[in-house]
Coordinates of N, CA and C in Angstrom, one line a residue:
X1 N 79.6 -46.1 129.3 CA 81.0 -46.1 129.0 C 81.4 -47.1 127.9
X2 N 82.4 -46.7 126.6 CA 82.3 -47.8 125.6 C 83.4 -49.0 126.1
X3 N 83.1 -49.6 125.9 CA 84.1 -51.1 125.9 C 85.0 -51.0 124.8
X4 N 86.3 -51.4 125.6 CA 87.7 -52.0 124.6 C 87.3 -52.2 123.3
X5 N 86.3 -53.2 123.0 CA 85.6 -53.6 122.0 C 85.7 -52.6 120.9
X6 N 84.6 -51.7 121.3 CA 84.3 -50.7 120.7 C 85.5 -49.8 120.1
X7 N 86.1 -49.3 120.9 CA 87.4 -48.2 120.0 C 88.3 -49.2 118.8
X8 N 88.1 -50.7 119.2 CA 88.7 -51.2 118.3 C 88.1 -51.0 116.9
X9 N 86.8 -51.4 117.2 CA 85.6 -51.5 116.3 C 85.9 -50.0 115.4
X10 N 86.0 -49.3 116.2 CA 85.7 -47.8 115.8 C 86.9 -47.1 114.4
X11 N 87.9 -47.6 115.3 CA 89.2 -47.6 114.9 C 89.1 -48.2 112.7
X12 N 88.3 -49.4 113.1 CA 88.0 -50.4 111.9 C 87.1 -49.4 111.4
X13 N 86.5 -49.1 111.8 CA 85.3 -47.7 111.1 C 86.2 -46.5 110.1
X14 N 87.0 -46.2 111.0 CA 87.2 -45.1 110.4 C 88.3 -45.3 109.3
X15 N 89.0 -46.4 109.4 CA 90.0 -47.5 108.3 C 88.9 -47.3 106.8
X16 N 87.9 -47.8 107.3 CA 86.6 -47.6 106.1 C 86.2 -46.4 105.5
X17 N 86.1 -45.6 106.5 CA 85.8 -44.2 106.0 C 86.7 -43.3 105.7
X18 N 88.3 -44.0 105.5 CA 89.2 -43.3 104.7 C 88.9 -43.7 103.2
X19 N 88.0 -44.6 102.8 CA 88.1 -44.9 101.4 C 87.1 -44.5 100.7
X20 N 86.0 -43.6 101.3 CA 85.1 -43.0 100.8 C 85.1 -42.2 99.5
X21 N 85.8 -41.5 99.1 CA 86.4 -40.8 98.2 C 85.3 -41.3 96.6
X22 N 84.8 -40.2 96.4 CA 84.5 -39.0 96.2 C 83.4 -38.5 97.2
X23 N 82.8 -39.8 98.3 CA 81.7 -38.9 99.2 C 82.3 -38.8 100.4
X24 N 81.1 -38.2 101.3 CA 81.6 -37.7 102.2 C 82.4 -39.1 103.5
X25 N 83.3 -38.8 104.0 CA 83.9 -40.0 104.7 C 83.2 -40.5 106.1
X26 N 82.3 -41.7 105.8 CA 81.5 -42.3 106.9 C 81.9 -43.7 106.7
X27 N 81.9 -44.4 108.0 CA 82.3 -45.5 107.6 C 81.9 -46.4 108.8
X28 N 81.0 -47.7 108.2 CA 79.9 -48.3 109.2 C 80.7 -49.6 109.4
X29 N 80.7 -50.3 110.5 CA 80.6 -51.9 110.6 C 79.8 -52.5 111.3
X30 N 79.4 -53.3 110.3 CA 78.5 -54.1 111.5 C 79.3 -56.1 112.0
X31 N 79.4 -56.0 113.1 CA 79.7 -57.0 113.8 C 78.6 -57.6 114.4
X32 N 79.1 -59.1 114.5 CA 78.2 -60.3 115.0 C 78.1 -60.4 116.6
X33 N 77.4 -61.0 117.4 CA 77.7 -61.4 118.5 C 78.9 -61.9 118.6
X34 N 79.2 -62.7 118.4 CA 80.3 -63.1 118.7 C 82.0 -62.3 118.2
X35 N 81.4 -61.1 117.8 CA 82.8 -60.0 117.6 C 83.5 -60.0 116.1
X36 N 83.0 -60.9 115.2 CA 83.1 -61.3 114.2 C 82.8 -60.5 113.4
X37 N 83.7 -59.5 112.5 CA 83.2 -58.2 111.7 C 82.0 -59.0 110.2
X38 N 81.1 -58.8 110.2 CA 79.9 -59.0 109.4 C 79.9 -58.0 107.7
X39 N 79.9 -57.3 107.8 CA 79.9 -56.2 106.7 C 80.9 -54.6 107.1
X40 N 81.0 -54.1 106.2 CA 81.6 -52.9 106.0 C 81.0 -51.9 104.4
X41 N 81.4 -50.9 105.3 CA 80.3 -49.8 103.9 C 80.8 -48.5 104.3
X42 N 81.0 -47.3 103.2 CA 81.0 -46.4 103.2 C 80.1 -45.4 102.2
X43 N 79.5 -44.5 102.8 CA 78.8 -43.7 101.8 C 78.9 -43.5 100.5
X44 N 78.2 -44.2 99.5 CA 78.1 -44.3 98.2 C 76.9 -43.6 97.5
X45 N 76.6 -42.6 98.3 CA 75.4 -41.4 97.4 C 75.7 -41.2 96.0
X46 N 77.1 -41.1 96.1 CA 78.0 -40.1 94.6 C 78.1 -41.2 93.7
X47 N 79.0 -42.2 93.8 CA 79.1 -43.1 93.2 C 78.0 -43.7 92.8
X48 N 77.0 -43.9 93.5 CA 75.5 -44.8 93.2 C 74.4 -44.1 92.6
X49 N 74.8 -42.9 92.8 CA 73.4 -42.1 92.3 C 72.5 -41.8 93.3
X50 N 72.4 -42.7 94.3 CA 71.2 -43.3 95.4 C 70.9 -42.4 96.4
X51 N 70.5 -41.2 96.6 CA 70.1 -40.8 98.5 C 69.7 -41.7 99.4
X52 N 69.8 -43.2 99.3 CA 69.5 -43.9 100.4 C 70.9 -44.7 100.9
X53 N 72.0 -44.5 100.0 CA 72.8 -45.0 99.7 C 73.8 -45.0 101.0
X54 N 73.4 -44.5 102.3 CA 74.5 -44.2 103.1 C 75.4 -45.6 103.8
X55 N 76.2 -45.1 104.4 CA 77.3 -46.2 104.9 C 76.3 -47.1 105.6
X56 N 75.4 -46.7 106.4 CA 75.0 -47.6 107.7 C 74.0 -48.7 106.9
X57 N 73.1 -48.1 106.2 CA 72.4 -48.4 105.3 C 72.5 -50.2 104.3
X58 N 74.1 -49.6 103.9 CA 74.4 -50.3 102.7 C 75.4 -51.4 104.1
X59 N 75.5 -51.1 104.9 CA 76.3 -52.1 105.8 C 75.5 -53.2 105.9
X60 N 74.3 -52.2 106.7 CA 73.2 -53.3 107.0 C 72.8 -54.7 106.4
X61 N 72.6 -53.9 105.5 CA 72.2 -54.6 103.5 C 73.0 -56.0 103.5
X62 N 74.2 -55.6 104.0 CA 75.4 -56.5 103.4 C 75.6 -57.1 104.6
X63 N 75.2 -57.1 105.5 CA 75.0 -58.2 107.0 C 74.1 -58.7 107.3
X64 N 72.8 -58.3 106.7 CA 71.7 -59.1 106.2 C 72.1 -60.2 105.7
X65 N 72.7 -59.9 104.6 CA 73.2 -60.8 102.8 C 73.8 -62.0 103.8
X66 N 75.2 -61.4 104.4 CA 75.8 -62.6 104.8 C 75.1 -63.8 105.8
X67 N 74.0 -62.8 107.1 CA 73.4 -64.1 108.0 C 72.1 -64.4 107.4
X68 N 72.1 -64.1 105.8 CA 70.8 -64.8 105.4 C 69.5 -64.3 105.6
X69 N 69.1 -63.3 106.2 CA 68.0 -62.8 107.5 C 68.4 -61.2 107.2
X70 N 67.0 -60.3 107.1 CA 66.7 -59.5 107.7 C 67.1 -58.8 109.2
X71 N 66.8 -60.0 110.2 CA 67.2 -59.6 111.2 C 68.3 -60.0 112.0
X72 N 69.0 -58.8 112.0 CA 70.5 -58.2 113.0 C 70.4 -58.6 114.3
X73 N 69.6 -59.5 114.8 CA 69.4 -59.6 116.2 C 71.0 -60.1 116.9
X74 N 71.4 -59.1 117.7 CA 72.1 -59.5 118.8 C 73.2 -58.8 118.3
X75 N 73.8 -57.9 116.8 CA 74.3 -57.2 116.4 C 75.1 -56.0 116.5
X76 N 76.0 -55.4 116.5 CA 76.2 -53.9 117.0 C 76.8 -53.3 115.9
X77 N 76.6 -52.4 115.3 CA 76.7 -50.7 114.5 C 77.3 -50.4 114.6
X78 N 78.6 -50.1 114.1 CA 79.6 -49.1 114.5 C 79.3 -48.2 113.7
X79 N 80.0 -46.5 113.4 CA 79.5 -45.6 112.4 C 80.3 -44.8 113.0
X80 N 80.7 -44.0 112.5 CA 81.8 -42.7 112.6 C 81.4 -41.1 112.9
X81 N 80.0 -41.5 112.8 CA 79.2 -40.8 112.6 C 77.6 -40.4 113.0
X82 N 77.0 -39.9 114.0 CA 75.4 -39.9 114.4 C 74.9 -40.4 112.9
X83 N 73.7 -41.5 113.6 CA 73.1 -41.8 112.4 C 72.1 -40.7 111.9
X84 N 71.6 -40.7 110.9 CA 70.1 -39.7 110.6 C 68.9 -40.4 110.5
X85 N 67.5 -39.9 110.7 CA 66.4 -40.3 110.5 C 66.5 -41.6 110.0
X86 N 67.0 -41.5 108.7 CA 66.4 -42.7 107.8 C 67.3 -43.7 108.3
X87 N 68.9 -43.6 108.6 CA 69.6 -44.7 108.9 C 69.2 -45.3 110.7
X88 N 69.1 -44.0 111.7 CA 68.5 -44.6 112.8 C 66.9 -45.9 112.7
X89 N 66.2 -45.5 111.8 CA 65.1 -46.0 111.7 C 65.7 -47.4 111.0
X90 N 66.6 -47.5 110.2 CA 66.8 -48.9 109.6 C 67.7 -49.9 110.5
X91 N 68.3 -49.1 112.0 CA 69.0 -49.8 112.5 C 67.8 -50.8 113.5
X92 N 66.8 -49.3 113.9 CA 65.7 -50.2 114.8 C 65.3 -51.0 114.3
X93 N 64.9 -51.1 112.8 CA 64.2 -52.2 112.0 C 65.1 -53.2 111.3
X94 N 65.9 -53.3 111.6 CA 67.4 -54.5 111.5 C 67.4 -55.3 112.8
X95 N 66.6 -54.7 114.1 CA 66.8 -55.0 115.0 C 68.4 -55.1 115.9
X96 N 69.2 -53.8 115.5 CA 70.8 -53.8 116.1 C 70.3 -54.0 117.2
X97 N 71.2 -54.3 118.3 CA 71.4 -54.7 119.3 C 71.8 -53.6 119.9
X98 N 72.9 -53.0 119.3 CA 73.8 -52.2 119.7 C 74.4 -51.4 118.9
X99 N 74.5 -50.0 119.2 CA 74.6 -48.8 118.2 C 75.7 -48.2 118.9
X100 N 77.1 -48.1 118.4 CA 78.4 -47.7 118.5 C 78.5 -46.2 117.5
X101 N 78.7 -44.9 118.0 CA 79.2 -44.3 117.0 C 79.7 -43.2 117.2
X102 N 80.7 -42.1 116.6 CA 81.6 -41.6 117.0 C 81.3 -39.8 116.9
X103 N 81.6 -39.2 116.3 CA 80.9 -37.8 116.3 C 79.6 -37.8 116.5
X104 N 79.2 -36.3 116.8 CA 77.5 -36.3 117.2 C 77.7 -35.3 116.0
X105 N 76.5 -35.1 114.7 CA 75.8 -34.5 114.2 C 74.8 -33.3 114.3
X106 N 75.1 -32.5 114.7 CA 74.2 -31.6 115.0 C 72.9 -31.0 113.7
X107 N 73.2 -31.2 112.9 CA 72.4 -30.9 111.8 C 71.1 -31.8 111.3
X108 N 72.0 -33.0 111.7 CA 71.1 -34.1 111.1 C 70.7 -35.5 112.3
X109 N 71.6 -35.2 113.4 CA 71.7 -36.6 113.7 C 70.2 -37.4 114.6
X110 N 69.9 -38.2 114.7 CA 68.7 -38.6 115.2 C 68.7 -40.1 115.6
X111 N 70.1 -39.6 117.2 CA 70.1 -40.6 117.9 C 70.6 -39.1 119.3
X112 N 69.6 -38.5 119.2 CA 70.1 -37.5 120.6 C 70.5 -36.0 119.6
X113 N 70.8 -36.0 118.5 CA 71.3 -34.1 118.5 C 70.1 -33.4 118.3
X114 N 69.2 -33.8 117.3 CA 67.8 -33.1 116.8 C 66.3 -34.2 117.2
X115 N 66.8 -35.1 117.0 CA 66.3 -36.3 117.3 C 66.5 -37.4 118.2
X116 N 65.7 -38.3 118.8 CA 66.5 -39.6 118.9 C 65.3 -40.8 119.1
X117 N 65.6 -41.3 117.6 CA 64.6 -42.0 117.6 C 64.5 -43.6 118.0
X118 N 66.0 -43.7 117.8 CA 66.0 -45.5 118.4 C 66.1 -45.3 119.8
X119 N 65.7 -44.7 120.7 CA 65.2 -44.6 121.8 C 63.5 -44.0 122.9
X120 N 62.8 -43.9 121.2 CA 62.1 -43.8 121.1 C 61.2 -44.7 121.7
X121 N 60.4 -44.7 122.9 CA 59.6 -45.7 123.9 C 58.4 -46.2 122.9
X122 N 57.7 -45.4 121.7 CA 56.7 -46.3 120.9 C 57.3 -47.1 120.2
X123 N 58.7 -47.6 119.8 CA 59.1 -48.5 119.3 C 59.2 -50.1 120.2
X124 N 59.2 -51.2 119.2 CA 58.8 -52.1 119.7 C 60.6 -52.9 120.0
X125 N 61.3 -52.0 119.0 CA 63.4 -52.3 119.2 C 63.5 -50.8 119.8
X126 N 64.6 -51.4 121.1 CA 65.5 -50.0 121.1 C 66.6 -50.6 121.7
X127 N 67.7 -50.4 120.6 CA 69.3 -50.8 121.2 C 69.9 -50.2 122.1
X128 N 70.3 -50.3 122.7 CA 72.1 -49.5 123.4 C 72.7 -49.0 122.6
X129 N 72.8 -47.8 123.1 CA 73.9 -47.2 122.3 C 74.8 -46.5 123.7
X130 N 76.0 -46.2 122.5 CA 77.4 -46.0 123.1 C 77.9 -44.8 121.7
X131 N 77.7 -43.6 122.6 CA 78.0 -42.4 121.8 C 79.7 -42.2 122.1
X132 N 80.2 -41.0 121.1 CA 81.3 -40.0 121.6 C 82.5 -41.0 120.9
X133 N 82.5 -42.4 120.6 CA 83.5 -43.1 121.0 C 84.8 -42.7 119.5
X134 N 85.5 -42.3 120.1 CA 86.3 -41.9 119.4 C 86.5 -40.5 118.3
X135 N 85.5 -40.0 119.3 CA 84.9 -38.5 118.4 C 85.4 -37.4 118.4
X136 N 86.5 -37.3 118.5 CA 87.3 -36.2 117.9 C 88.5 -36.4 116.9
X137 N 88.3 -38.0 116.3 CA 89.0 -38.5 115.3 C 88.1 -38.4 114.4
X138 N 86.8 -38.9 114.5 CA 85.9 -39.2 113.6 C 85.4 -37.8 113.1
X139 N 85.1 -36.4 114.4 CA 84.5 -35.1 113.7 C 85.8 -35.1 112.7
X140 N 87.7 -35.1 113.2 CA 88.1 -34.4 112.4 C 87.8 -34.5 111.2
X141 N 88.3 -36.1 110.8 CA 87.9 -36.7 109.7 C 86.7 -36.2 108.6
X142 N 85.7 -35.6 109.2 CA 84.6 -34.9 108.5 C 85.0 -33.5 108.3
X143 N 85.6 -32.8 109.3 CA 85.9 -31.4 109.3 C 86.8 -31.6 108.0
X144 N 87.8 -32.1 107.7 CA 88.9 -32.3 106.7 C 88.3 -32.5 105.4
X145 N 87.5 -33.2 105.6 CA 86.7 -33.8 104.1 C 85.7 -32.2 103.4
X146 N 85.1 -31.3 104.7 CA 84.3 -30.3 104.3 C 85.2 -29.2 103.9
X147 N 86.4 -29.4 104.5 CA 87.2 -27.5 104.4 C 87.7 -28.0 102.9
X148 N 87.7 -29.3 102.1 CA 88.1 -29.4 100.9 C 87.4 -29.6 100.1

């Protein structure tokens, strides 16, 4: 069940992923232990050129930058959105703590829809996660962005 925490968090997520524009609207935070918002990012494929470019990705990146370190240890993820392959695999290897996120992806997602790899028992990290959280704000938000 997600914590207070979380919908606030989530809430902050999706503030982010209104500013995505021209890509698709995802919108990541990552927070400190101590509740302290760390980075913010939205999908910049378009703008960057980059396929690696996604919101969770480039959060990461930039919550790295601020604690100096590679490792996210003790961290949590918010995302508006099921991560995919490559962003689930960068959260295990960030070491998140904790993985917050709001629609399930059925096409791509790979934390439970096709996949679920940060729960994957050969890995040496596997966070908590806390699905659903506020996910019928976050699908609409994607349904809206696709019917345009």
């Amino acid at each position: 069940m997600p914590r207070p925490a979380h919908v606030a968090w989530m809430r902050r997520a999706l503030e982010v992923a209104a500013t995505s524009d021209p890509d698709v609207p995802v919108g990541a935070v990552v927070v400190d232990p101590a509740g302290m918002e760390l980075a913010t990012a939205t999908n910049e494929r378009v703008r960057l050129g980059d396929p690696t470019a996604h919101a969770e990705v480039l959060a990461l990146r930039r919550a790295a930058e601020a604690l100096g370190g590679w490792r996210l240890d003790g961290c949590t993820l918010v995302v508006t959105i099921e991560p995919c392959t490559m962003c689930a695999g960068a959260l295990v290897l960030a070491r998140i703590a904790t993985l917050v996120f709001g629609a399930w992806e059925p096409k791509t997602g790979a934390v439970g829809s096709l996949w679920d790899v940060v729960r994957d028992r050969r890995l040496n990290h596997r966070p908590e996660v806390y699905s659903g959280v506020l996910a019928e704000e976050c699908a609409a938000l994607m349904r809206g962005y696709f019917r345009t």
